[in-house]
Amino acid sequence: MIVNGVNLCRIDRLHEPISGTIHGFGCAAGCCALCRENPVLADVDVSLRSVRAGASDAMTPGERRASFSLASIFALRMLGLFLILPVFAIEAARYPGGQDAALVGFAMGIYGLTQALLQFPFGLVSDRLGRKRVIVFGLLVFAAGSFVAAWAPTLTWLAIGRGVQGAGAISAAVTALLADQTRETVRTKSMALVGASIGLMFAVSLVVAPLLVAFTGLGGLFALTGSLALAGVAVVIWWVPPEPRQHKNPPRGRLTEVLRLPALLRLNFGVFVLHAVQLAMWMAVPALLVQAGLPREHHWWVYLPAVLGSFLVMGTTLFPLERRGYLRAVFLMAIGLTTAVQLGLWLVAMSEPTVAVLGALLWVFFCGFNVLEASQPSLASRVAPAHARGAAMGVYNTSQSLGFFVGGVTGGWLVKHWGVQGLFGACFSVMLVWLVVAWPMRAPEVGAPGLVPKAG
């Protein structure tokens, strides 16, 4: 190939004996005699290396297939779960035993508890027996729990069904498989697809759940949830790419090995706080919107634009800045934004809320939340030892599930005893602690030429 009258094939052959280090298309500008003597060749070399580095940021067809298929599994499963959240408390009260508010809360929260208990074992087993086997088994367990809940004649059976649902704890195995099938340079983008699918399913559920439950009842929603889980099994079997060969008989990941890494401990604490705050704040946000004059059936007017707008912000900030080595700065900024939102909601709760202010705060919240949702699992998979990645993601997802459980229980208690202001004051304090804990973090090196974390 000829560029500016220079034979690039000849350049590549001349570089090898002089530079001592082959960088694909050549050496860095000025690192060998040939480039020092000919500035045109130096310019060509820099240009070609830039093209190669840029190409490494693009997903391969296999990575795109893995990312979209595994994100769809999360989407199908999380849509089923989120469809229940906006209507569960009201519909569960109609079951025998539903007058007991404590039992309703237990039936709601037991899902997070059983999932938290089994996330690590599922992740550890996926290191030994294979990711796809564990994912299929977990989806079948989740579907079985959904159908039990759909059939449930009493609140007790409803709680049993919810507990069995949580026992299908596949998040760690799915996340580990996604990490297995993507390079570090595109992994945050892949994880962002998962985060985006979760956020989008949450927004969709807020819109359609009240409409569906009017026709099908709570039992019908659980039956739909089970059907979506079975659709996820089909996705695993026929769409998800085959597992990497090296995971057939990998070395065993140990719990002690992943619990003594400070970087992982910080991320585990962070995902616990993030999801505890997310669930806790939704104990009060709907009431604030009603207080601002927006009827419950119209809350999606605020939720949906906030979520979709946050995706746009994430796509135009997270990926470009990560490629430039500023992942740590973006990560800490996202924590800061989410912390500021809790302070803003605390101030709004002490005055007369307006739909415009609440909508702006929720948009900022989702901007920070989606960045954290995309980057945290990516960081966890990158700092974990490769042979113990499933175990590490199991601990990570256990922390996430415990956050859901603790956030729901604690959020309700705070609203009951300290009011909405007490809830957001507590959320602000916990987020501030997380910001302090996360501050010493360093973004891991990425296996791409020329990419060095500038803010880590």
GROMACS .gro file of C-alpha atoms in nm:
model
  456
    1MET     CA    1   0.000   0.000   0.000
    2ILE     CA    2   0.133   0.346  -0.098
    3VAL     CA    3   0.067   0.654   0.121
    4ASN     CA    4   0.227   0.987   0.027
    5GLY     CA    5   0.460   0.801  -0.202
    6VAL     CA    6   0.578   0.569   0.077
    7ASN     CA    7   0.548   0.190   0.062
    8LEU     CA    8   0.390   0.095   0.396
    9CYS     CA    9   0.474  -0.272   0.352
   10ARG     CA   10   0.838  -0.171   0.327
   11ILE     CA   11   0.800   0.044   0.640
   12ASP     CA   12   0.670  -0.249   0.839
   13ARG     CA   13   0.964  -0.468   0.738
   14LEU     CA   14   1.216  -0.195   0.818
   15HIS     CA   15   1.071  -0.129   1.160
   16GLU     CA   16   1.114  -0.478   1.291
   17PRO     CA   17   1.493  -0.505   1.313
   18ILE     CA   18   1.539  -0.145   1.426
   19SER     CA   19   1.280  -0.093   1.695
   20GLY     CA   20   1.312  -0.426   1.874
   21THR     CA   21   0.940  -0.400   1.956
   22ILE     CA   22   0.665  -0.462   1.707
   23HIS     CA   23   0.353  -0.250   1.760
   24GLY     CA   24   0.140  -0.397   1.485
   25PHE     CA   25   0.188  -0.131   1.215
   26GLY     CA   26   0.516  -0.005   1.352
   27CYS     CA   27   0.667   0.177   1.646
   28ALA     CA   28   0.564   0.493   1.823
   29ALA     CA   29   0.670   0.816   1.654
   30GLY     CA   30   1.038   0.876   1.714
   31CYS     CA   31   1.112   0.544   1.885
   32CYS     CA   32   1.335   0.409   1.607
   33ALA     CA   33   1.596   0.544   1.373
   34LEU     CA   34   1.377   0.525   1.066
   35CYS     CA   35   1.107   0.746   1.217
   36ARG     CA   36   1.359   0.992   1.356
   37GLU     CA   37   1.515   1.033   1.014
   38ASN     CA   38   1.190   1.062   0.821
   39PRO     CA   39   0.910   1.270   0.980
   40VAL     CA   40   0.666   1.159   0.708
   41LEU     CA   41   0.707   0.799   0.824
   42ALA     CA   42   0.653   0.907   1.185
   43ASP     CA   43   0.324   1.073   1.091
   44VAL     CA   44   0.212   0.767   0.897
   45ASP     CA   45   0.308   0.542   1.188
   46VAL     CA   46   0.106   0.746   1.440
   47SER     CA   47  -0.192   0.754   1.205
   48LEU     CA   48  -0.189   0.379   1.149
   49ARG     CA   49  -0.152   0.302   1.518
   50SER     CA   50  -0.446   0.532   1.592
   51VAL     CA   51  -0.657   0.344   1.338
   52ARG     CA   52  -0.565   0.015   1.497
   53ALA     CA   53  -0.641   0.140   1.850
   54GLY     CA   54  -0.976   0.273   1.734
   55ALA     CA   55  -1.061  -0.058   1.571
   56SER     CA   56  -0.998  -0.238   1.901
   57ASP     CA   57  -1.280  -0.035   2.056
   58ALA     CA   58  -1.534  -0.182   1.813
   59MET     CA   59  -1.720  -0.501   1.902
   60THR     CA   60  -1.661  -0.809   1.691
   61PRO     CA   61  -1.969  -0.993   1.557
   62GLY     CA   62  -1.923  -1.255   1.829
   63GLU     CA   63  -1.906  -0.990   2.100
   64ARG     CA   64  -2.218  -0.819   1.967
   65ARG     CA   65  -2.404  -1.149   1.964
   66ALA     CA   66  -2.293  -1.231   2.318
   67SER     CA   67  -2.377  -0.882   2.446
   68PHE     CA   68  -2.722  -0.859   2.294
   69SER     CA   69  -2.823  -1.216   2.374
   70LEU     CA   70  -2.714  -1.199   2.739
   71ALA     CA   71  -2.864  -0.852   2.779
   72SER     CA   72  -3.192  -0.994   2.648
   73ILE     CA   73  -3.183  -1.263   2.920
   74PHE     CA   74  -3.149  -0.990   3.182
   75ALA     CA   75  -3.425  -0.793   3.010
   76LEU     CA   76  -3.673  -1.082   3.000
   77ARG     CA   77  -3.607  -1.172   3.362
   78MET     CA   78  -3.604  -0.818   3.497
   79LEU     CA   79  -3.919  -0.721   3.306
   80GLY     CA   80  -4.100  -1.003   3.484
   81LEU     CA   81  -3.970  -0.884   3.819
   82PHE     CA   82  -4.033  -0.513   3.763
   83LEU     CA   83  -4.389  -0.574   3.643
   84ILE     CA   84  -4.469  -0.692   3.995
   85LEU     CA   85  -4.314  -0.402   4.187
   86PRO     CA   86  -4.558  -0.116   4.113
   87VAL     CA   87  -4.870  -0.323   4.195
   88PHE     CA   88  -4.762  -0.590   4.444
   89ALA     CA   89  -4.846  -0.414   4.770
   90ILE     CA   90  -5.198  -0.322   4.655
   91GLU     CA   91  -5.283  -0.654   4.490
   92ALA     CA   92  -5.132  -0.873   4.765
   93ALA     CA   93  -5.367  -0.714   5.019
   94ARG     CA   94  -5.656  -0.894   4.846
   95TYR     CA   95  -5.519  -1.241   4.929
   96PRO     CA   96  -5.616  -1.424   5.248
   97GLY     CA   97  -5.370  -1.296   5.504
   98GLY     CA   98  -5.303  -0.983   5.302
   99GLN     CA   99  -5.424  -0.758   5.582
  100ASP     CA  100  -5.100  -0.829   5.766
  101ALA     CA  101  -4.867  -0.555   5.638
  102ALA     CA  102  -4.562  -0.730   5.784
  103LEU     CA  103  -4.642  -1.049   5.590
  104VAL     CA  104  -4.693  -0.848   5.270
  105GLY     CA  105  -4.353  -0.688   5.321
  106PHE     CA  106  -4.197  -1.029   5.386
  107ALA     CA  107  -4.352  -1.171   5.069
  108MET     CA  108  -4.214  -0.877   4.877
  109GLY     CA  109  -3.864  -0.888   5.024
  110ILE     CA  110  -3.798  -1.261   5.047
  111TYR     CA  111  -3.705  -1.264   4.678
  112GLY     CA  112  -3.400  -1.047   4.744
  113LEU     CA  113  -3.306  -1.253   5.049
  114THR     CA  114  -3.305  -1.592   4.877
  115GLN     CA  115  -3.129  -1.447   4.575
  116ALA     CA  116  -2.861  -1.296   4.797
  117LEU     CA  117  -2.803  -1.631   4.968
  118LEU     CA  118  -2.760  -1.816   4.638
  119GLN     CA  119  -2.579  -1.568   4.413
  120PHE     CA  120  -2.235  -1.674   4.529
  121PRO     CA  121  -2.299  -2.051   4.512
  122PHE     CA  122  -2.438  -2.015   4.159
  123GLY     CA  123  -2.140  -1.806   4.051
  124LEU     CA  124  -1.896  -2.051   4.207
  125VAL     CA  125  -2.064  -2.350   4.045
  126SER     CA  126  -2.054  -2.173   3.709
  127ASP     CA  127  -1.673  -2.161   3.738
  128ARG     CA  128  -1.671  -2.542   3.763
  129LEU     CA  129  -1.968  -2.675   3.565
  130GLY     CA  130  -2.008  -2.409   3.298
  131ARG     CA  131  -2.200  -2.082   3.277
  132LYS     CA  132  -2.477  -2.187   3.038
  133ARG     CA  133  -2.582  -2.492   3.241
  134VAL     CA  134  -2.615  -2.281   3.552
  135ILE     CA  135  -2.809  -2.009   3.368
  136VAL     CA  136  -3.060  -2.255   3.220
  137PHE     CA  137  -3.111  -2.423   3.559
  138GLY     CA  138  -3.160  -2.089   3.733
  139LEU     CA  139  -3.414  -1.971   3.476
  140LEU     CA  140  -3.612  -2.293   3.519
  141VAL     CA  141  -3.615  -2.246   3.897
  142PHE     CA  142  -3.723  -1.884   3.852
  143ALA     CA  143  -4.004  -1.993   3.615
  144ALA     CA  144  -4.120  -2.258   3.864
  145GLY     CA  145  -4.141  -1.998   4.140
  146SER     CA  146  -4.334  -1.765   3.911
  147PHE     CA  147  -4.594  -2.032   3.833
  148VAL     CA  148  -4.628  -2.118   4.203
  149ALA     CA  149  -4.694  -1.750   4.274
  150ALA     CA  150  -4.943  -1.736   3.984
  151TRP     CA  151  -5.134  -2.029   4.135
  152ALA     CA  152  -5.100  -1.914   4.500
  153PRO     CA  153  -5.437  -1.916   4.683
  154THR     CA  154  -5.299  -1.740   4.993
  155LEU     CA  155  -5.034  -1.484   5.080
  156THR     CA  156  -4.825  -1.759   5.237
  157TRP     CA  157  -4.806  -1.947   4.908
  158LEU     CA  158  -4.736  -1.619   4.733
  159ALA     CA  159  -4.437  -1.570   4.961
  160ILE     CA  160  -4.320  -1.925   4.888
  161GLY     CA  161  -4.339  -1.857   4.515
  162ARG     CA  162  -4.141  -1.536   4.557
  163GLY     CA  163  -3.878  -1.722   4.756
  164VAL     CA  164  -3.841  -1.988   4.486
  165GLN     CA  165  -3.813  -1.710   4.225
  166GLY     CA  166  -3.518  -1.566   4.414
  167ALA     CA  167  -3.355  -1.909   4.426
  168GLY     CA  168  -3.299  -1.882   4.050
  169ALA     CA  169  -3.002  -1.655   4.109
  170ILE     CA  170  -2.832  -1.635   3.768
  171SER     CA  171  -2.700  -1.278   3.762
  172ALA     CA  172  -2.347  -1.378   3.860
  173ALA     CA  173  -2.326  -1.652   3.597
  174VAL     CA  174  -2.468  -1.428   3.321
  175THR     CA  175  -2.231  -1.144   3.406
  176ALA     CA  176  -1.933  -1.380   3.423
  177LEU     CA  177  -2.022  -1.532   3.084
  178LEU     CA  178  -2.047  -1.185   2.932
  179ALA     CA  179  -1.703  -1.104   3.072
  180ASP     CA  180  -1.568  -1.433   2.931
  181GLN     CA  181  -1.689  -1.350   2.581
  182THR     CA  182  -1.580  -0.985   2.553
  183ARG     CA  183  -1.246  -0.806   2.555
  184GLU     CA  184  -1.163  -0.552   2.823
  185THR     CA  185  -1.169  -0.270   2.568
  186VAL     CA  186  -1.540  -0.325   2.494
  187ARG     CA  187  -1.656  -0.479   2.820
  188THR     CA  188  -1.800  -0.160   2.967
  189LYS     CA  189  -1.998  -0.115   2.646
  190SER     CA  190  -2.129  -0.472   2.681
  191MET     CA  191  -2.216  -0.421   3.046
  192ALA     CA  192  -2.386  -0.096   2.949
  193LEU     CA  193  -2.621  -0.292   2.725
  194VAL     CA  194  -2.715  -0.498   3.029
  195GLY     CA  195  -2.760  -0.185   3.241
  196ALA     CA  196  -2.960  -0.019   2.965
  197SER     CA  197  -3.185  -0.325   2.931
  198ILE     CA  198  -3.252  -0.323   3.305
  199GLY     CA  199  -3.326   0.049   3.310
  200LEU     CA  200  -3.551   0.024   3.005
  201MET     CA  201  -3.742  -0.271   3.150
  202PHE     CA  202  -3.793  -0.073   3.470
  203ALA     CA  203  -3.937   0.217   3.271
  204VAL     CA  204  -4.158  -0.014   3.064
  205SER     CA  205  -4.289  -0.188   3.375
  206LEU     CA  206  -4.391   0.143   3.532
  207VAL     CA  207  -4.603   0.213   3.224
  208VAL     CA  208  -4.765  -0.124   3.151
  209ALA     CA  209  -4.795  -0.296   3.493
  210PRO     CA  210  -5.108  -0.106   3.609
  211LEU     CA  211  -5.270  -0.171   3.270
  212LEU     CA  212  -5.190  -0.544   3.265
  213VAL     CA  213  -5.293  -0.615   3.623
  214ALA     CA  214  -5.637  -0.467   3.553
  215PHE     CA  215  -5.694  -0.747   3.298
  216THR     CA  216  -5.494  -1.039   3.436
  217GLY     CA  217  -5.468  -0.979   3.809
  218LEU     CA  218  -5.150  -1.043   4.006
  219GLY     CA  219  -5.162  -1.413   3.919
  220GLY     CA  220  -5.161  -1.330   3.550
  221LEU     CA  221  -4.854  -1.109   3.594
  222PHE     CA  222  -4.669  -1.394   3.765
  223ALA     CA  223  -4.769  -1.631   3.485
  224LEU     CA  224  -4.629  -1.381   3.233
  225THR     CA  225  -4.312  -1.363   3.441
  226GLY     CA  226  -4.269  -1.740   3.421
  227SER     CA  227  -4.326  -1.737   3.046
  228LEU     CA  228  -4.059  -1.470   3.002
  229ALA     CA  229  -3.815  -1.687   3.200
  230LEU     CA  230  -3.883  -1.981   2.967
  231ALA     CA  231  -3.820  -1.750   2.671
  232GLY     CA  232  -3.484  -1.674   2.837
  233VAL     CA  233  -3.402  -2.047   2.834
  234ALA     CA  234  -3.459  -2.052   2.458
  235VAL     CA  235  -3.226  -1.752   2.421
  236VAL     CA  236  -2.950  -1.932   2.614
  237ILE     CA  237  -2.981  -2.247   2.406
  238TRP     CA  238  -3.016  -2.100   2.057
  239TRP     CA  239  -2.874  -1.747   2.061
  240VAL     CA  240  -2.599  -1.713   2.323
  241PRO     CA  241  -2.261  -1.808   2.169
  242PRO     CA  242  -2.086  -2.125   2.294
  243GLU     CA  243  -1.881  -2.091   2.608
  244PRO     CA  244  -1.505  -2.037   2.582
  245ARG     CA  245  -1.326  -2.371   2.588
  246GLN     CA  246  -1.104  -2.280   2.883
  247HIS     CA  247  -1.400  -2.281   3.121
  248LYS     CA  248  -1.467  -2.653   3.088
  249ASN     CA  249  -1.226  -2.741   3.370
  250PRO     CA  250  -1.093  -2.416   3.519
  251PRO     CA  251  -0.907  -2.381   3.851
  252ARG     CA  252  -1.144  -2.334   4.140
  253GLY     CA  253  -1.223  -1.984   4.255
  254ARG     CA  254  -1.225  -1.949   4.635
  255LEU     CA  255  -1.432  -1.713   4.847
  256THR     CA  256  -1.130  -1.605   5.051
  257GLU     CA  257  -0.946  -1.518   4.732
  258VAL     CA  258  -1.206  -1.265   4.617
  259LEU     CA  259  -1.278  -1.126   4.963
  260ARG     CA  260  -0.925  -1.003   5.027
  261LEU     CA  261  -0.904  -0.772   4.725
  262PRO     CA  262  -0.971  -0.410   4.832
  263ALA     CA  263  -1.086  -0.309   4.482
  264LEU     CA  264  -1.355  -0.578   4.485
  265LEU     CA  265  -1.461  -0.493   4.839
  266ARG     CA  266  -1.514  -0.129   4.737
  267LEU     CA  267  -1.724  -0.236   4.439
  268ASN     CA  268  -1.928  -0.478   4.650
  269PHE     CA  269  -2.001  -0.203   4.901
  270GLY     CA  270  -2.090   0.033   4.619
  271VAL     CA  271  -2.340  -0.196   4.448
  272PHE     CA  272  -2.503  -0.267   4.786
  273VAL     CA  273  -2.547   0.104   4.856
  274LEU     CA  274  -2.661   0.189   4.504
  275HIS     CA  275  -2.944  -0.063   4.496
  276ALA     CA  276  -3.045  -0.008   4.858
  277VAL     CA  277  -3.084   0.363   4.783
  278GLN     CA  278  -3.261   0.293   4.453
  279LEU     CA  279  -3.527   0.076   4.617
  280ALA     CA  280  -3.557   0.292   4.929
  281MET     CA  281  -3.615   0.616   4.739
  282TRP     CA  282  -3.901   0.456   4.546
  283MET     CA  283  -4.084   0.420   4.874
  284ALA     CA  284  -4.134   0.797   4.861
  285VAL     CA  285  -4.091   0.925   4.504
  286PRO     CA  286  -4.439   0.817   4.385
  287ALA     CA  287  -4.598   0.996   4.681
  288LEU     CA  288  -4.402   1.312   4.599
  289LEU     CA  289  -4.526   1.301   4.239
  290VAL     CA  290  -4.884   1.264   4.359
  291GLN     CA  291  -4.828   1.552   4.599
  292ALA     CA  292  -4.701   1.757   4.304
  293GLY     CA  293  -5.031   1.697   4.125
  294LEU     CA  294  -4.943   1.409   3.890
  295PRO     CA  295  -5.185   1.113   3.917
  296ARG     CA  296  -5.033   0.769   3.962
  297GLU     CA  297  -5.142   0.649   3.618
  298HIS     CA  298  -4.943   0.933   3.462
  299HIS     CA  299  -4.615   0.883   3.650
  300TRP     CA  300  -4.463   0.728   3.338
  301TRP     CA  301  -4.474   1.076   3.186
  302VAL     CA  302  -4.180   1.152   3.418
  303TYR     CA  303  -4.011   0.812   3.444
  304LEU     CA  304  -3.984   0.726   3.076
  305PRO     CA  305  -3.824   1.053   2.951
  306ALA     CA  306  -3.587   1.051   3.249
  307VAL     CA  307  -3.464   0.698   3.173
  308LEU     CA  308  -3.436   0.746   2.796
  309GLY     CA  309  -3.260   1.082   2.837
  310SER     CA  310  -3.010   0.924   3.074
  311PHE     CA  311  -2.921   0.661   2.813
  312LEU     CA  312  -2.828   0.939   2.572
  313VAL     CA  313  -2.605   1.103   2.832
  314MET     CA  314  -2.439   0.772   2.918
  315GLY     CA  315  -2.362   0.695   2.555
  316THR     CA  316  -2.206   1.037   2.493
  317THR     CA  317  -1.998   1.050   2.813
  318LEU     CA  318  -1.909   0.708   2.955
  319PHE     CA  319  -1.768   0.538   2.646
  320PRO     CA  320  -1.566   0.829   2.498
  321LEU     CA  321  -1.418   0.924   2.836
  322GLU     CA  322  -1.334   0.562   2.920
  323ARG     CA  323  -1.146   0.530   2.591
  324ARG     CA  324  -0.943   0.836   2.690
  325GLY     CA  325  -0.858   0.686   3.029
  326TYR     CA  326  -1.096   0.885   3.251
  327LEU     CA  327  -1.308   0.598   3.383
  328ARG     CA  328  -1.228   0.679   3.746
  329ALA     CA  329  -1.334   1.040   3.705
  330VAL     CA  330  -1.662   0.939   3.536
  331PHE     CA  331  -1.728   0.679   3.805
  332LEU     CA  332  -1.677   0.919   4.093
  333MET     CA  333  -1.877   1.190   3.917
  334ALA     CA  334  -2.170   0.948   3.880
  335ILE     CA  335  -2.159   0.873   4.253
  336GLY     CA  336  -2.149   1.248   4.321
  337LEU     CA  337  -2.452   1.311   4.098
  338THR     CA  338  -2.653   1.037   4.266
  339THR     CA  339  -2.556   1.177   4.606
  340ALA     CA  340  -2.662   1.528   4.501
  341VAL     CA  341  -3.000   1.393   4.389
  342GLN     CA  342  -3.067   1.255   4.737
  343LEU     CA  343  -2.987   1.596   4.883
  344GLY     CA  344  -3.217   1.759   4.628
  345LEU     CA  345  -3.501   1.521   4.709
  346TRP     CA  346  -3.451   1.590   5.079
  347LEU     CA  347  -3.487   1.964   5.013
  348VAL     CA  348  -3.790   1.910   4.788
  349ALA     CA  349  -3.957   1.694   5.055
  350MET     CA  350  -3.939   1.986   5.298
  351SER     CA  351  -4.121   2.221   5.058
  352GLU     CA  352  -4.390   2.202   4.791
  353PRO     CA  353  -4.267   1.962   4.520
  354THR     CA  354  -4.327   2.036   4.152
  355VAL     CA  355  -4.334   1.789   3.864
  356ALA     CA  356  -4.064   1.982   3.676
  357VAL     CA  357  -3.818   1.973   3.967
  358LEU     CA  358  -3.886   1.608   4.044
  359GLY     CA  359  -3.848   1.520   3.675
  360ALA     CA  360  -3.513   1.699   3.657
  361LEU     CA  361  -3.388   1.526   3.972
  362LEU     CA  362  -3.495   1.184   3.845
  363TRP     CA  363  -3.322   1.248   3.513
  364VAL     CA  364  -2.997   1.333   3.694
  365PHE     CA  365  -3.043   1.027   3.916
  366PHE     CA  366  -3.077   0.794   3.618
  367CYS     CA  367  -2.777   0.958   3.448
  368GLY     CA  368  -2.561   0.865   3.746
  369PHE     CA  369  -2.735   0.534   3.813
  370ASN     CA  370  -2.700   0.400   3.459
  371VAL     CA  371  -2.329   0.491   3.442
  372LEU     CA  372  -2.272   0.309   3.770
  373GLU     CA  373  -2.490   0.016   3.663
  374ALA     CA  374  -2.280  -0.021   3.347
  375SER     CA  375  -1.931   0.041   3.488
  376GLN     CA  376  -1.942  -0.141   3.823
  377PRO     CA  377  -1.987  -0.499   3.694
  378SER     CA  378  -1.731  -0.427   3.423
  379LEU     CA  379  -1.479  -0.311   3.683
  380ALA     CA  380  -1.555  -0.610   3.906
  381SER     CA  381  -1.498  -0.857   3.623
  382ARG     CA  382  -1.171  -0.687   3.526
  383VAL     CA  383  -1.011  -0.671   3.870
  384ALA     CA  384  -1.114  -1.027   3.961
  385PRO     CA  385  -0.872  -1.315   3.890
  386ALA     CA  386  -0.980  -1.483   3.566
  387HIS     CA  387  -1.016  -1.829   3.720
  388ALA     CA  388  -1.230  -1.689   4.005
  389ARG     CA  389  -1.441  -1.450   3.800
  390GLY     CA  390  -1.762  -1.642   3.863
  391ALA     CA  391  -1.697  -1.643   4.237
  392ALA     CA  392  -1.618  -1.271   4.233
  393MET     CA  393  -1.935  -1.189   4.040
  394GLY     CA  394  -2.128  -1.411   4.276
  395VAL     CA  395  -2.017  -1.201   4.573
  396TYR     CA  396  -2.087  -0.885   4.374
  397ASN     CA  397  -2.441  -0.991   4.286
  398THR     CA  398  -2.502  -1.112   4.640
  399SER     CA  399  -2.422  -0.761   4.758
  400GLN     CA  400  -2.662  -0.623   4.496
  401SER     CA  401  -2.946  -0.851   4.609
  402LEU     CA  402  -2.884  -0.768   4.974
  403GLY     CA  403  -2.906  -0.403   4.876
  404PHE     CA  404  -3.253  -0.462   4.730
  405PHE     CA  405  -3.365  -0.646   5.042
  406VAL     CA  406  -3.222  -0.397   5.290
  407GLY     CA  407  -3.336  -0.098   5.084
  408GLY     CA  408  -3.697  -0.214   5.077
  409VAL     CA  409  -3.717  -0.307   5.444
  410THR     CA  410  -3.522  -0.005   5.572
  411GLY     CA  411  -3.692   0.238   5.335
  412GLY     CA  412  -4.035   0.141   5.459
  413TRP     CA  413  -3.923   0.165   5.821
  414LEU     CA  414  -3.770   0.510   5.766
  415VAL     CA  415  -4.082   0.647   5.598
  416LYS     CA  416  -4.300   0.510   5.878
  417HIS     CA  417  -4.091   0.643   6.167
  418TRP     CA  418  -3.900   0.944   6.025
  419GLY     CA  419  -4.102   1.052   5.725
  420VAL     CA  420  -3.990   1.124   5.371
  421GLN     CA  421  -3.729   1.376   5.488
  422GLY     CA  422  -3.570   1.113   5.711
  423LEU     CA  423  -3.559   0.867   5.423
  424PHE     CA  424  -3.377   1.101   5.184
  425GLY     CA  425  -3.151   1.227   5.463
  426ALA     CA  426  -3.042   0.870   5.529
  427CYS     CA  427  -2.995   0.801   5.156
  428PHE     CA  428  -2.780   1.114   5.121
  429SER     CA  429  -2.564   1.012   5.418
  430VAL     CA  430  -2.508   0.659   5.289
  431MET     CA  431  -2.422   0.785   4.940
  432LEU     CA  432  -2.172   1.028   5.090
  433VAL     CA  433  -2.005   0.740   5.274
  434TRP     CA  434  -1.981   0.550   4.946
  435LEU     CA  435  -1.817   0.847   4.776
  436VAL     CA  436  -1.549   0.851   5.047
  437VAL     CA  437  -1.498   0.473   5.025
  438ALA     CA  438  -1.473   0.481   4.644
  439TRP     CA  439  -1.234   0.776   4.626
  440PRO     CA  440  -0.906   0.571   4.647
  441MET     CA  441  -1.009   0.349   4.355
  442ARG     CA  442  -0.790   0.311   4.048
  443ALA     CA  443  -0.928   0.216   3.709
  444PRO     CA  444  -0.767  -0.110   3.590
  445GLU     CA  445  -0.531  -0.108   3.296
  446VAL     CA  446  -0.701  -0.197   2.970
  447GLY     CA  447  -0.533  -0.429   2.722
  448ALA     CA  448  -0.525  -0.176   2.437
  449PRO     CA  449  -0.222   0.010   2.305
  450GLY     CA  450  -0.187   0.358   2.433
  451LEU     CA  451  -0.477   0.346   2.679
  452VAL     CA  452  -0.361   0.438   3.026
  453PRO     CA  453  -0.601   0.552   3.301
  454LYS     CA  454  -0.531   0.925   3.341
  455ALA     CA  455  -0.753   0.970   3.641
  456GLY     CA  456  -0.700   0.640   3.818
   0.00000   0.00000   0.00000
